[in-house]
Short mmCIF file of C-alpha atoms in Angstrom, two decimals:
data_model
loop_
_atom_site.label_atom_id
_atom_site.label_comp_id
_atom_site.label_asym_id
_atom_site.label_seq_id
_atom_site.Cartn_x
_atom_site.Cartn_y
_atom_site.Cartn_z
CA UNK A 13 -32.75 79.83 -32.44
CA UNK A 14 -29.32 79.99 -30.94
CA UNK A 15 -28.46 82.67 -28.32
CA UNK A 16 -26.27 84.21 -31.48
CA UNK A 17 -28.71 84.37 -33.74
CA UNK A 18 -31.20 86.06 -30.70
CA UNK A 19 -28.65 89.11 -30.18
CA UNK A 20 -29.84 91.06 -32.58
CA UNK A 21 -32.99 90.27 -31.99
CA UNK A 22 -32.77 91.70 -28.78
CA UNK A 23 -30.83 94.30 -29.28
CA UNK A 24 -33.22 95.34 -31.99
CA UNK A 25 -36.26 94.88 -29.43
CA UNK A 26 -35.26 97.04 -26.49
CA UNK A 27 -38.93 97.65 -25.05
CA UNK A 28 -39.73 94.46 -25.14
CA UNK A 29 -37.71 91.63 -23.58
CA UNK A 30 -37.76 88.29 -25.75
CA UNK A 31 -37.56 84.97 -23.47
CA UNK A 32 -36.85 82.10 -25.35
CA UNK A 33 -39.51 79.20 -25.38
CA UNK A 34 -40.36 75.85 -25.91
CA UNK A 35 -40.17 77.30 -29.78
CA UNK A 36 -36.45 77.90 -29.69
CA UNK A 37 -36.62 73.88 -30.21
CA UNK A 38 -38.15 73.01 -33.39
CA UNK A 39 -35.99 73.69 -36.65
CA UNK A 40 -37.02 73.36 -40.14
CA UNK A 41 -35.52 70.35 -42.73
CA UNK A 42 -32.86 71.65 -45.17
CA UNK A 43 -33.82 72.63 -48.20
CA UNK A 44 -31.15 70.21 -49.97
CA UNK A 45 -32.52 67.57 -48.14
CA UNK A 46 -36.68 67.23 -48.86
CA UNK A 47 -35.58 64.50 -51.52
CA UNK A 48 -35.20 61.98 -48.45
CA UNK A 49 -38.79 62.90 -47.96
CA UNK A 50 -39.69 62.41 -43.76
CA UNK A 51 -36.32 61.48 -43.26
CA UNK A 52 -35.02 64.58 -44.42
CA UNK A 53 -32.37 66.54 -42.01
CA UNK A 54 -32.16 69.17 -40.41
CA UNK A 55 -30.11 71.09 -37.51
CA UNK A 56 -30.83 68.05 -34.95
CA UNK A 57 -30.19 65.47 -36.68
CA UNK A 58 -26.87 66.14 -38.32
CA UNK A 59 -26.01 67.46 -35.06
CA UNK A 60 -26.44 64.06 -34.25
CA UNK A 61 -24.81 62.82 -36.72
CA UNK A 62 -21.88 64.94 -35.94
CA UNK A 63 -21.96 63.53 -32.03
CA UNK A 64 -21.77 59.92 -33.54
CA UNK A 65 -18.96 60.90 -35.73
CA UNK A 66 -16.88 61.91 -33.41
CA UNK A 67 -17.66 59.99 -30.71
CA UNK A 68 -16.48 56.94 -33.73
CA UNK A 69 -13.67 58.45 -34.34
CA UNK A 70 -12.83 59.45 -30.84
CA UNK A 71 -12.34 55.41 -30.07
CA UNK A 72 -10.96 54.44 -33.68
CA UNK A 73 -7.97 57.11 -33.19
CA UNK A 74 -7.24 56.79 -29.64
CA UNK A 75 -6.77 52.89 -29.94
CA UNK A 76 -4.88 52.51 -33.48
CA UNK A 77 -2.06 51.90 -31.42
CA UNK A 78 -2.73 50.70 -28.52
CA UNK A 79 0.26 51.08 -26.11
CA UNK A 80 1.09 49.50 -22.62
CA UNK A 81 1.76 53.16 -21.26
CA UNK A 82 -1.46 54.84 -22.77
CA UNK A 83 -0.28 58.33 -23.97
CA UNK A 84 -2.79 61.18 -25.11
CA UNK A 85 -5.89 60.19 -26.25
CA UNK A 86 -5.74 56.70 -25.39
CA UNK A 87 -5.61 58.43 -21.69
CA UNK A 88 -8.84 60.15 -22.22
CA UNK A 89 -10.34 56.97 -23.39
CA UNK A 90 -9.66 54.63 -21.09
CA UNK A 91 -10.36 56.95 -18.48
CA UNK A 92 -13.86 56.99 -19.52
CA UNK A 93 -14.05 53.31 -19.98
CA UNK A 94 -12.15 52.81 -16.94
CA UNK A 95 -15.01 55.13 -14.68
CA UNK A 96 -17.95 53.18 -16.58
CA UNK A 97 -16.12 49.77 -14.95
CA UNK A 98 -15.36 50.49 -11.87
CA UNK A 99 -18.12 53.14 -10.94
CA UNK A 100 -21.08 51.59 -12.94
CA UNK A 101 -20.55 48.08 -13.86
CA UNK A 102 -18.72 46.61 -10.87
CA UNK A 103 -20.63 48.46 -8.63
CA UNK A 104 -23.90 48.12 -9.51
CA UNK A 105 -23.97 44.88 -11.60
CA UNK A 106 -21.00 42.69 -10.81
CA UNK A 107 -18.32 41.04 -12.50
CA UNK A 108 -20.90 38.84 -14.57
CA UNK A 109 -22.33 42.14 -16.06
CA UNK A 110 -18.94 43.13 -17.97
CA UNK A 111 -20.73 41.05 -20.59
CA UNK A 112 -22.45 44.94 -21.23
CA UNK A 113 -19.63 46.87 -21.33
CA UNK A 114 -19.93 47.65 -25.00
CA UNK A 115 -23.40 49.44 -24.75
CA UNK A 116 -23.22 51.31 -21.61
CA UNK A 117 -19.62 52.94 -22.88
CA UNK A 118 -21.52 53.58 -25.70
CA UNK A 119 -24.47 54.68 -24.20
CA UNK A 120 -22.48 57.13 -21.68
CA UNK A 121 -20.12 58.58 -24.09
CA UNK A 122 -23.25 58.87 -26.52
CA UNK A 123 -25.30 60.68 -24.01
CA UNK A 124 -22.08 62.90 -22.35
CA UNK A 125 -21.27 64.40 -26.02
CA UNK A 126 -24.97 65.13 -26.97
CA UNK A 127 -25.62 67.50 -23.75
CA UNK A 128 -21.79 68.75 -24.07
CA UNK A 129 -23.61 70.27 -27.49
CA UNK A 130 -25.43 72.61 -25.28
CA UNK A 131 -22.27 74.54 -23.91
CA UNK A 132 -20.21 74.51 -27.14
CA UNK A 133 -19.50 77.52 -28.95
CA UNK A 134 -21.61 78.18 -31.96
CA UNK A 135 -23.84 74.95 -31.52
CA UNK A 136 -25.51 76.03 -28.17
CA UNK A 137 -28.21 73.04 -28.71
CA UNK A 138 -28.13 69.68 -27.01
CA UNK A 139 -29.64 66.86 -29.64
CA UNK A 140 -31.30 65.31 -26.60
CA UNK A 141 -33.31 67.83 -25.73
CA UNK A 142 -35.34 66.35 -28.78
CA UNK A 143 -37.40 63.49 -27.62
CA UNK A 144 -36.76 61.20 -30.52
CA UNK A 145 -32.95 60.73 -28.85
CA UNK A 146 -33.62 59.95 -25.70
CA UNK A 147 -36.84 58.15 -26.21
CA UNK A 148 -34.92 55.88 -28.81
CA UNK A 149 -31.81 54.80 -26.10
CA UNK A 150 -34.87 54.23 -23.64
CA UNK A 151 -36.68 51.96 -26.03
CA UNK A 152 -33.23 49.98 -26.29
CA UNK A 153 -32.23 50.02 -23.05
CA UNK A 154 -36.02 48.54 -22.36
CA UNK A 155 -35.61 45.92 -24.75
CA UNK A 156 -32.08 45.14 -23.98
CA UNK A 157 -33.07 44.34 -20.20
CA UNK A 158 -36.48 42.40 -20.78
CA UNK A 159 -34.81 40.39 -23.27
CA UNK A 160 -31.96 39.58 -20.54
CA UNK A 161 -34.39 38.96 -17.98
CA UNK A 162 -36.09 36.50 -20.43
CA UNK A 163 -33.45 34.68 -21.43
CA UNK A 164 -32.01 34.55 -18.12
CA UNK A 165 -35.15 33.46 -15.43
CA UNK A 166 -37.43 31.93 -18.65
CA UNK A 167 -40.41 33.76 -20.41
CA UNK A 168 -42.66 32.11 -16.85
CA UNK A 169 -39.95 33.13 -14.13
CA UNK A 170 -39.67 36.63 -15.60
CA UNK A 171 -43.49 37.26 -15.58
CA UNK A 172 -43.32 35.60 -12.52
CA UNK A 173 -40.99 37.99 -10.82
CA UNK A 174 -43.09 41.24 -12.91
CA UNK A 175 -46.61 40.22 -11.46
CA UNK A 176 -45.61 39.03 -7.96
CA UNK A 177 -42.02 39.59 -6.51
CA UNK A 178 -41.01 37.43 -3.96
CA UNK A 179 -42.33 37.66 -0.21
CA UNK A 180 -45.29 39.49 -1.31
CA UNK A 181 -48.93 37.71 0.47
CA UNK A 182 -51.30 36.32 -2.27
CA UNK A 183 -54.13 38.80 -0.77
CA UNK A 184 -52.00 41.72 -1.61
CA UNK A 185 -51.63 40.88 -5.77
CA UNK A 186 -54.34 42.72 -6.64
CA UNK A 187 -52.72 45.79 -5.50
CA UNK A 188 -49.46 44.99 -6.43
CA UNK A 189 -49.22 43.20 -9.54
CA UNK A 190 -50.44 46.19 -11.32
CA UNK A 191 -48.48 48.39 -9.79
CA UNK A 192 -45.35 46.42 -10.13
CA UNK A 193 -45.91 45.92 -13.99
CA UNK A 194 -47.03 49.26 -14.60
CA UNK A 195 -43.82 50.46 -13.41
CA UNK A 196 -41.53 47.95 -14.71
CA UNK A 197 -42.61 48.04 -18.26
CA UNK A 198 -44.17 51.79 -18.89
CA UNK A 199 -42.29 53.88 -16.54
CA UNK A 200 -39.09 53.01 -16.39
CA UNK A 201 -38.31 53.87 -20.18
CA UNK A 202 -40.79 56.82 -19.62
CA UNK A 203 -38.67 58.30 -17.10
CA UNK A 204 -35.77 57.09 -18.25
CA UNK A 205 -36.31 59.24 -21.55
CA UNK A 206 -38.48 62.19 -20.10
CA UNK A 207 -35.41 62.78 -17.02
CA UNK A 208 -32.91 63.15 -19.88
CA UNK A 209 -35.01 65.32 -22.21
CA UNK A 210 -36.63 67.70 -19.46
CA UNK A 211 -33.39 67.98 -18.08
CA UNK A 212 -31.66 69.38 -21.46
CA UNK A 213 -34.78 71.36 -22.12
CA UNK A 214 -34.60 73.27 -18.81
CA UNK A 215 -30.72 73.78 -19.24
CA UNK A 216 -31.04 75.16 -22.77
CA UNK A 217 -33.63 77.30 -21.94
CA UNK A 218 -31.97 78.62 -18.65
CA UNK A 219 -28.99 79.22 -20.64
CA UNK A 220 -31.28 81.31 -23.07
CA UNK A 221 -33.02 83.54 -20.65
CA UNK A 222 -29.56 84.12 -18.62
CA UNK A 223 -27.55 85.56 -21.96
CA UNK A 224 -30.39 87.33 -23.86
CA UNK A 225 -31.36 88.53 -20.35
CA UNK A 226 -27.38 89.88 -20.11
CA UNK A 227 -27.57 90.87 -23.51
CA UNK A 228 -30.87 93.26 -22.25
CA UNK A 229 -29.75 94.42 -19.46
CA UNK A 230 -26.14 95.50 -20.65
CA UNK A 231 -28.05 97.37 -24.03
CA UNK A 232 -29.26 99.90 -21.07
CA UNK A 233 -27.20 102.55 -19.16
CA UNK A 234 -30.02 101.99 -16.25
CA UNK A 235 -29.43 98.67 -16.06
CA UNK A 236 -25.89 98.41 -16.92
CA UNK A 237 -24.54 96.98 -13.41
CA UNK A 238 -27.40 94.10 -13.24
CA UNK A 239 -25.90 93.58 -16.63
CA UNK A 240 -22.75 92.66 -15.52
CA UNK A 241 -24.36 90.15 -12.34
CA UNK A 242 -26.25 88.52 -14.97
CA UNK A 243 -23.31 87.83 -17.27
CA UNK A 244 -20.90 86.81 -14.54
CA UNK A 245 -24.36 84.36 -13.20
CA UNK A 246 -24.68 83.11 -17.30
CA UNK A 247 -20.74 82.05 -17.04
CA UNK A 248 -21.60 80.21 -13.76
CA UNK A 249 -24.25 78.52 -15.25
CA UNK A 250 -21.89 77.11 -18.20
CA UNK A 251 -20.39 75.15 -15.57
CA UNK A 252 -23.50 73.84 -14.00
CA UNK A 253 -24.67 72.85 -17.28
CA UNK A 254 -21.15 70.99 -17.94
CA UNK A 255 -21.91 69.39 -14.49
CA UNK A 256 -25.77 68.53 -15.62
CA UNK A 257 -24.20 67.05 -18.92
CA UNK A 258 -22.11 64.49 -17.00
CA UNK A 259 -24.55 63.67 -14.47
CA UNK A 260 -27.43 63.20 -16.59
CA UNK A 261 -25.22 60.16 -18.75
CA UNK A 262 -24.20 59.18 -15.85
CA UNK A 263 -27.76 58.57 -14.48
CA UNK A 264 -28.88 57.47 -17.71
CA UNK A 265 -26.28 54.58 -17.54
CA UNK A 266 -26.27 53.35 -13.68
CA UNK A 267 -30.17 53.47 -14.14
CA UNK A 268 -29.68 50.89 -17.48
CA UNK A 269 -27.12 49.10 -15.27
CA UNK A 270 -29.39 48.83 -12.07
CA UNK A 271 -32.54 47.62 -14.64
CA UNK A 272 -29.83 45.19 -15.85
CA UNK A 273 -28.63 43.78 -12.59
CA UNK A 274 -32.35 43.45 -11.96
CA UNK A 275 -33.04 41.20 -14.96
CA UNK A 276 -29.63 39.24 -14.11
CA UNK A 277 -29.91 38.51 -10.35
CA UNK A 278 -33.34 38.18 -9.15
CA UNK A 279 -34.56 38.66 -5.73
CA UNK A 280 -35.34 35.11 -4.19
CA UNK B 7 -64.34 82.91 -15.99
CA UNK B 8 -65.31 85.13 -13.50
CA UNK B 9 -63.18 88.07 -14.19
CA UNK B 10 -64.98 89.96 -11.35
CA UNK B 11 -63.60 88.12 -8.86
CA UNK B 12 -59.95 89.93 -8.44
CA UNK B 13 -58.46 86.59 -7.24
CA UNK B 14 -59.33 84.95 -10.20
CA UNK B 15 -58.47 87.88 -12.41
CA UNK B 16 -54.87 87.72 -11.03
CA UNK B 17 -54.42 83.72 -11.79
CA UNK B 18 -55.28 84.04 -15.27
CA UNK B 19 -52.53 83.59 -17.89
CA UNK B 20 -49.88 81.28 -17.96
CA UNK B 21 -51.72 78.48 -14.99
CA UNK B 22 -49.21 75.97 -15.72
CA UNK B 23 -46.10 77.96 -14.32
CA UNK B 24 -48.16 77.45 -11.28
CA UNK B 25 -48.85 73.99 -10.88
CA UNK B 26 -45.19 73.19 -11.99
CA UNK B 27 -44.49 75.78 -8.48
CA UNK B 28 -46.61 73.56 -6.40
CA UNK B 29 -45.01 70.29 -7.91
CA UNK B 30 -41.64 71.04 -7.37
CA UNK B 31 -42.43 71.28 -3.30
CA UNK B 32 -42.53 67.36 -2.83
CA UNK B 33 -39.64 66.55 -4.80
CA UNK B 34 -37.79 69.39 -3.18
CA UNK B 35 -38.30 68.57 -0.03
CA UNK B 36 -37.49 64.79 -1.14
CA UNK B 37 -33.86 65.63 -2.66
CA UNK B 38 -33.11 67.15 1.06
CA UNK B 39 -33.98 64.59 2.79
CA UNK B 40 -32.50 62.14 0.25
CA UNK B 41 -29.11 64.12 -0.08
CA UNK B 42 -28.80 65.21 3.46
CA UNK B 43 -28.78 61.42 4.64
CA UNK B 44 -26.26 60.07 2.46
CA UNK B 45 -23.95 62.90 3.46
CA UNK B 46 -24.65 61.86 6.76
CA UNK B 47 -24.07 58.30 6.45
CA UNK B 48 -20.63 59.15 4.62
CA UNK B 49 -19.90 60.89 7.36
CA UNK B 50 -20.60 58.36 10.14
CA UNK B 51 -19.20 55.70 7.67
CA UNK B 52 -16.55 57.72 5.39
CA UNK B 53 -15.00 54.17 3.93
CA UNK B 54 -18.87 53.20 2.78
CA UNK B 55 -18.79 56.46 0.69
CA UNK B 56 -18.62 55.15 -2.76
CA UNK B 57 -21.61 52.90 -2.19
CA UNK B 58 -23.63 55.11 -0.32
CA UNK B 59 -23.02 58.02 -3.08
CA UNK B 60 -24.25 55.60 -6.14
CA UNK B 61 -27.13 54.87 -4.55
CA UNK B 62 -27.66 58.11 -4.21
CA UNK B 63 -27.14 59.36 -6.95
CA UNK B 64 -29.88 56.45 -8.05
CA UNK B 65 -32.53 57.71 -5.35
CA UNK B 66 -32.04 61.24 -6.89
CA UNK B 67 -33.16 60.26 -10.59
CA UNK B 68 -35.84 58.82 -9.20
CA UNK B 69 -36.83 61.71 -6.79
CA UNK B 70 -35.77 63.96 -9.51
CA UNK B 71 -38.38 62.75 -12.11
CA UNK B 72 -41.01 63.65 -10.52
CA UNK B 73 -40.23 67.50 -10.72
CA UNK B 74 -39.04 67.48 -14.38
CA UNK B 75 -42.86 65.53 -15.15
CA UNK B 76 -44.09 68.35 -13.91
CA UNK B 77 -41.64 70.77 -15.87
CA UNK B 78 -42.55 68.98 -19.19
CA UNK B 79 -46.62 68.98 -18.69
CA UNK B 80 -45.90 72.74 -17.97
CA UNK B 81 -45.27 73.00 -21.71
CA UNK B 82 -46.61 69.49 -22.43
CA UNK B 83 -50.56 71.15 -21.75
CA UNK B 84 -52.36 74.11 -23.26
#
């Protein structure tokens, strides 16, 4: 349910006040759409959609002409490019990982659009908050840097480096050959994904409570000046969510990067 | 359960609100520690900021996780 859509439920409800939940979440396929059978769409997913669209057509417009002197768009674009470069690859990788470039701009301005969903007008729902979004780019980014770390150190040297990193005492593999595999190859995409989702969960919902809380509180002459708190607190919060939205690609990426540099440079 | 006992009587409802309290103490306490030294070192080292702050910033997902776990089994378990 979007925070329009709960106005006049609240309104309607004065007694009672309505929090949103974990509910608010799940939405029903389109009726057009049960042809497609499990695939069929709904909200989410042409959300998503939508994202990829113009994320596409972001790049495809803003480098038709590509000039010297970028002007306009091409600004905006290379500006993100530019701050995956410097700030993620080069920093964390190293000149040899610009061979990536590609997927983390992808994955960044992916990710950055999706949770800007949550603070736009009349959507009001980030498509990662769903885990089939985030737990997909985990799944990639998992097999993206196992396969690099394969074809890099050799199917032996890899496993090698995953069951007993260098410097480690042979009396101390029992303990940490488990641990280190366990943690290479389950949790890292687990809270890769799970960060990103729990994240957009607890922003959508904090958004929720905040403006059908306003909504409540403004309805009643009693409670008229909390009201206006909660609103002004609800328009702070847009901006911490904008903030959470950029900092949650951002982690998203350096964390693919860092697993990357990882697979590509091996501790000795 | 024993409804007699008041204690008891109080806790009952919504027991995963609770344990999602008590998990978000250690990675609290973590993300001060963790944020409160880098500031420091950019501040005893202001020209080693951009390095200090992206492994930061790494540190924090990591510290981070821990607490949002907890958020999701909060709804995760019934």
């Amino acid at each position: 349910m979007t925070i329009l859509s709960t106005l006049p439920t609240v309104l309607a409800a004065r007694p009672g006040f309505h929090a949103p939940g974990i509910e608010e979440f799940n939405y029903d396929c389109y009726g057009w759409s049960k042809f497609l059978g499990p695939a069929c769409l709904n909200r989410t997913t042409i959300l998503m959609l939508l994202v990829t669209a113009v994320v596409a057509v972001l790049f495809l417009v803003a480098f038709r002409h590509p000039r010297i002197v970028p002007a306009g768009l091409q600004n905006v674009a290379e500006y993100g490019i530019d701050f995956v470069r410097r700030q993620i690859v080069l920093e964390v990788i190293g000149p040899d990982g610009l061979r990536f470039m590609p997927y983390l701009v992808t994955l960044f301005v992916f990710i950055f659009f999706s949770n800007v969903l949550e603070i736009t007008p009349f959507i009001n729902f980030p498509v990662t908050s769903r885990m089939a979004i985030p737990g997909f780019l985990a799944i990639v980014t998992w097999a993206l840097f196992n396969w690099v770390g394969i074809r890099q150190q050799g199917l032996g040297g890899y496993l090698k480096g995953l069951f007993w990193p260098p410097g480690v005492p042979w009396f101390m593999l029992p303990l940490i050959a488990p641990i280190e595999f366990v943690s290479t190859i389950l949790v890292r995409p687990l809270t890769l994904s799970v960060r990103l989702l729990a994240n957009m969960i607890a922003g959508h919902l904090i958004l929720g409570v905040f403006f059908a809380g306003t909504v409540y509180l403004l309805a009643q002459p009693k409670t008229f000046v909390f009201g206006i708190g909660a609103g002004l607190m609800s328009i702070a919060l847009v901006a911490f969510e904008l903030l959470v939205a950029f900092l949650q690609a951002y982690i998203f990426t350096i964390l693919t990067a860092v697993y990357l540099a990882g697979s590509l440079h091996p501790e000795h | 359960m024993n409804l007699a006992n008041p204690l008891i009587a109080a806790l009952s409802g919504n027991l995963n609100v609770l344990g999602y309290g008590l998990g978000a103490v250690g990675p609290g306490i973590g993300l001060g520690i963790l944020i409160g030294k880098a500031l420091e070192g950019i501040a005893r080292q202001p020209e080693a900021a951009a390095m200090v702050r992206t492994t930061m910033f790494i540190g924090l997902a990591f510290v981070e996780a821990l607490a949002l776990f907890g958020f999701v089994l909060a709804f995760a378990i019934k």
